[in-house]
XYZ file of C-alpha atoms in Angstrom:
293
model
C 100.877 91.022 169.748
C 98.739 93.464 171.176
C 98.034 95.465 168.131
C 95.761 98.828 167.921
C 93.624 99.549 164.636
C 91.754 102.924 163.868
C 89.360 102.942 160.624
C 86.875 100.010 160.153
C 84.801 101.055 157.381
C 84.991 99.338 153.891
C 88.989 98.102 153.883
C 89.646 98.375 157.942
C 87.107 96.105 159.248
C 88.317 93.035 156.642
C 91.732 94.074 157.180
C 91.325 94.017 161.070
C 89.424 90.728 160.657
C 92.657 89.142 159.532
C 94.262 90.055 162.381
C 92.294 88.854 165.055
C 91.846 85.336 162.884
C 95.407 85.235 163.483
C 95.668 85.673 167.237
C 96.622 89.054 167.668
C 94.454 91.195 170.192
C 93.213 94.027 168.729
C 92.520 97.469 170.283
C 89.781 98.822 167.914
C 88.506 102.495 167.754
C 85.476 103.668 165.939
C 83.427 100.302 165.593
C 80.162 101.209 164.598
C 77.323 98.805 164.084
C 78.531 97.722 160.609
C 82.222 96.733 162.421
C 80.495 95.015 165.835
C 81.385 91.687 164.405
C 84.869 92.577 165.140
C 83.965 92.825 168.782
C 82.163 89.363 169.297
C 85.433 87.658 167.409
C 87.900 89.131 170.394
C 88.656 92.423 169.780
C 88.615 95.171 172.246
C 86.642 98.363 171.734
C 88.002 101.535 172.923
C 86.773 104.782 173.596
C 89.442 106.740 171.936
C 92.955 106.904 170.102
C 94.769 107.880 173.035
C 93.132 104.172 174.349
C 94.509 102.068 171.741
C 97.949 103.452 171.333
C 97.829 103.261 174.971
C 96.890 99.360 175.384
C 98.647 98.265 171.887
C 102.812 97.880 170.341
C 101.750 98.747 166.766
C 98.923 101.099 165.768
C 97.227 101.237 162.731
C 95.753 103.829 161.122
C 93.212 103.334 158.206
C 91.113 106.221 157.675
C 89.630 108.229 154.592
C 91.826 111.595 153.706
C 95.124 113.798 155.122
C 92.855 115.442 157.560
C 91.553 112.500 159.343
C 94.607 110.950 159.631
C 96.265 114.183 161.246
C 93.079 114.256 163.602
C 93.440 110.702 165.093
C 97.004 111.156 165.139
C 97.692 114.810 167.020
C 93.777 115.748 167.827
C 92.202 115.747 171.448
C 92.767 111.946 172.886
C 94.875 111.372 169.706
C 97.168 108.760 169.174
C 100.170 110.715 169.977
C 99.002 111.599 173.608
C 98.925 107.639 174.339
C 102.403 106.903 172.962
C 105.494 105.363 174.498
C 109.087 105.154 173.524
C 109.373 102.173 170.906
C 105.508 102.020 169.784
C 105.246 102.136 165.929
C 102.412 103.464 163.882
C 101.301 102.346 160.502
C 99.114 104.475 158.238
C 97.113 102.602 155.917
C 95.640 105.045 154.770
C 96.067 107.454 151.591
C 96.906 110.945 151.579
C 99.728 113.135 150.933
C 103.486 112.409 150.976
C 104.031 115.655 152.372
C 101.868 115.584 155.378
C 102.816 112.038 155.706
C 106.760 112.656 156.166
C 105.475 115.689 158.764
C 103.292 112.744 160.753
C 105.829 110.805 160.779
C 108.777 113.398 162.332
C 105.871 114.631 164.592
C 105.900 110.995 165.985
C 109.594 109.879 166.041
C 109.652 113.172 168.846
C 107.946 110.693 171.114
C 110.201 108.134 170.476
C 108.219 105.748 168.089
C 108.902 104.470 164.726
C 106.636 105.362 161.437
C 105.693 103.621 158.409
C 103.132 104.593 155.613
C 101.727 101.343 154.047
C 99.279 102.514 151.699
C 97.046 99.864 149.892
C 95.456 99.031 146.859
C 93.325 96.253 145.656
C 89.824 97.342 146.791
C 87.238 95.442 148.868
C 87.778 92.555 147.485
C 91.502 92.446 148.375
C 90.630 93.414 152.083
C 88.158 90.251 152.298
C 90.744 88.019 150.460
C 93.626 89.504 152.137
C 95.556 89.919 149.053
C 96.409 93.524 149.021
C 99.389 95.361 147.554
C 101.024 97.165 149.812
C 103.587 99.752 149.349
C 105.699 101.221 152.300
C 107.671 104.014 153.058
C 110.094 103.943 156.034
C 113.608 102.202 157.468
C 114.351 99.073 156.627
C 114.466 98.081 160.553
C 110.845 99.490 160.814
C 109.279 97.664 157.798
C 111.358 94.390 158.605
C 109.678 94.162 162.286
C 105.502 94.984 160.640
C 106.416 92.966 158.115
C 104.745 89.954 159.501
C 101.558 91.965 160.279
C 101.721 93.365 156.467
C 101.539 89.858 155.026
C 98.662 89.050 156.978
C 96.699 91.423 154.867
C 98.215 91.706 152.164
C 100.716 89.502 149.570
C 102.618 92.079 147.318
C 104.290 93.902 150.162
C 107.202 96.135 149.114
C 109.648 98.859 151.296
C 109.596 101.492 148.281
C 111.732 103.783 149.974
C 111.864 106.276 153.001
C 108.791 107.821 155.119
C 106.171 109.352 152.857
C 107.299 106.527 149.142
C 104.746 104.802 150.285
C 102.185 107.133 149.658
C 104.033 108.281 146.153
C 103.746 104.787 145.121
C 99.844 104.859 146.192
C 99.598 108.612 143.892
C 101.226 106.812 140.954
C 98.923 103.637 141.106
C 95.680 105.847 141.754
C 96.633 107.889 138.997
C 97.002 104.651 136.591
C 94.151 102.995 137.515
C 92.060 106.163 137.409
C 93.508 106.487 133.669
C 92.819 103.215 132.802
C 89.530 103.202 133.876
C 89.031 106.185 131.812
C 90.758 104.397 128.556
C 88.111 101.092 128.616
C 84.985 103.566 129.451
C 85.561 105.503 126.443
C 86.606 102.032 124.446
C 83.120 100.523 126.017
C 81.471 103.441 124.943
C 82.431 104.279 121.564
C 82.083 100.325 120.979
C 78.346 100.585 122.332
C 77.241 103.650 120.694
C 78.794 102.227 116.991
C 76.845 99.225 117.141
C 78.470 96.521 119.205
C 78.038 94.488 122.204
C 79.558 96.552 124.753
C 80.210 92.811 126.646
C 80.900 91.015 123.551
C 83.569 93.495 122.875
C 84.855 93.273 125.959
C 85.735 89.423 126.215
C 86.993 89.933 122.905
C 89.301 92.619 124.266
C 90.603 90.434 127.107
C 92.844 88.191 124.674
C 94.664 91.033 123.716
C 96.937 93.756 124.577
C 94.407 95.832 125.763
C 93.777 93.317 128.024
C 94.171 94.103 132.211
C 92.609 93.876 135.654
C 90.773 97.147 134.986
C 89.040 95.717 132.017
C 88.505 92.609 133.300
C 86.800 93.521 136.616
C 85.718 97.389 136.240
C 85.005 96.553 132.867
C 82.434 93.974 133.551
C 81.130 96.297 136.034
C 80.486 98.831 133.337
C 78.976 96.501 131.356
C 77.010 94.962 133.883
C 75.669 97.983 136.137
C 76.857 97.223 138.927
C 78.549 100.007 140.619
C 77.799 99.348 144.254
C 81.138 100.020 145.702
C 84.566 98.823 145.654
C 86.266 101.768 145.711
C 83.905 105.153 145.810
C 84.580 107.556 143.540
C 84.675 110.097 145.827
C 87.894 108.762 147.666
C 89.473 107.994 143.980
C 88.780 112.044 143.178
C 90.196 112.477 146.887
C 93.211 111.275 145.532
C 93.853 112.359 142.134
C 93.660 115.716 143.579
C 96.744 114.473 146.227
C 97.921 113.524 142.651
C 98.347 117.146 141.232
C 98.887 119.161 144.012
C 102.163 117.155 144.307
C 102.486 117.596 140.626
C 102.139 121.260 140.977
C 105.043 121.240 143.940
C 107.099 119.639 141.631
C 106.501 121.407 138.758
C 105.565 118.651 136.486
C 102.188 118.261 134.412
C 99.919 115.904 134.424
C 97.409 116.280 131.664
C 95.797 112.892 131.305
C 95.255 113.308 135.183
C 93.645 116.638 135.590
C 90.939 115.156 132.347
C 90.555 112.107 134.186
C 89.958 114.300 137.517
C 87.232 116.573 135.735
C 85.586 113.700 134.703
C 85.203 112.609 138.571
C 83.927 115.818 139.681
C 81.066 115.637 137.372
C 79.836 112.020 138.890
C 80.081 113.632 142.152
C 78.124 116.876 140.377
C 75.150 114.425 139.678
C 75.425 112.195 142.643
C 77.553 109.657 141.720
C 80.661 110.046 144.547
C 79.635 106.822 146.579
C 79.381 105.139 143.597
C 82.270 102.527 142.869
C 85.093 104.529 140.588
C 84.225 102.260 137.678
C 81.104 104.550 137.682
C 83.435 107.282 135.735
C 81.566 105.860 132.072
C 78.354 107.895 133.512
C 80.559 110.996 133.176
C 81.042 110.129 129.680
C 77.654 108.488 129.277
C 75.995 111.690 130.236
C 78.415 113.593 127.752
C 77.010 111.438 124.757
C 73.802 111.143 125.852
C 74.139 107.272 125.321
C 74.243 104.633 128.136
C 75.956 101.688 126.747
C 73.885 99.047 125.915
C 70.623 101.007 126.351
């Protein structure tokens, strides 16, 4: 299948990797020197959005925030001018439910089908391609992308209609943001009352406190090694999707809005292009104590 893919930074150029290792021709915009490898395997660079969605049945979209998506998809040499009756477009990416189900009636004017297929599992889940993925559209839609989906990913669900996808992507964000929260203040408090911050960790991971977050972030945490994974700059980007769909609903979401402070001050001290496991230097700062210094 001649498939089109937009976004190749951290998570695209993996995921897009996949693709191509399993025959597909891919129409790639935005390859950059980092993403040129894609290129020598057998994809096809283009010069624009309008090019791909042009040249390819399925377009992919897998970009940073709302407004970049909106860009590639409606901007100059977007990927709406390049459409054709019965094209689909996937966005990858994650942003807000509202704009989302707006892209998505924007595109089905030309004909074509959408489906938002958030992800989550990081870098490492791009390279492994082992990704969660949740979706949002018709069952007909997600039924024919479904073999493309698997390719990246292995928990692939249809959550609902155009724009659960992304609601499924706010809800895990805001868990994993929380959680991250819960073992830097337990690696912390541990640290600063006398314990090995590690020690207490492993100890940790036989109980109920146990989890991927401790496991993984927590070792990172422990270990200082906050190269990114996930930036925390994109996890703020999307705790704040987070509440202002809280706010439209009129619910609250105190834990989130703490947890969301607690980002903006790692991107206050330049910290935002740090991994989001990088949150305990919020609270490090707060204390005055880096754990195990």
């Amino acid at each position: 299948m001649d498939i089109g893919f937009i976004g190749l930074g951290v998570m695209g150029q993996p995921m897009a990797g996949h693709l191509i290792a399993a025959g597909h021709q891919l129409h790639l915009h935005r390859v950059k020197d980092r993403s040129r490898p894609l290129v020598e395997q057998g994809g096809l660079a283009a010069d624009s959005a309008r090019a791909v969605a042009d040249a390819a049945e399925v377009i992919i979209v897998m970009v940073p925030d709302t407004p970049d998506v909106e860009d590639v998809l409606f901007g100059p040499d977007g990927v709406a001018e390049g459409l054709s009756p019965g094209k689909t477009v996937i966005d990858m990416s994650s942003i807000s439910p509202v704009a989302t189900r707006d892209f998505a009636a924007r595109i089905a004017e030309a004909g074509c089908a959408y489906v938002d297929a958030p992800v989550s599992g990081g870098e490492a889940g791009a390279k492994a391609a082992s990704l969660s993925i949740m979706a949002g559209g018709a069952q007909a839609d997600f039924d024919r992308i479904l073999p493309i989906l698997e390719i990246m990913g292995q928990n692939i669900n249809l959550v609902g209609e155009v724009g659960a996808g992304q609601t499924a992507k706010i809800a895990n964000q805001i868990i994993v943001a929380l959680t991250i929260g819960a073992v830097a203040e337990g690696l912390l408090f541990a640290s600063k009352a006398g314990a090995d911050p590690a020690k207490v960790r492993s100890a940790l991971m036989g109980g109920l406190a146990s989890s991927r977050i401790l496991e993984l972030h927590g070792a990172r945490m422990t270990d200082r090694t906050f190269d990114p994974g996930f930036r925390i700059a994109l996890h703020r980007k999307d705790v704040n999707n987070a509440l202002e769909a809280a706010r439209s609903l009129n619910i609250t979401l105190p834990a989130t809005a703490q947890v969301q402070e607690l980002f903006k001050a790692c991107t206050a001290h330049g910290f935002g292009d740090l991994d989001h496991s990088a949150l305990i230097r919020a609270l490090e700062m707060m204390s005055d104590h880096e754990i195990g210094g």
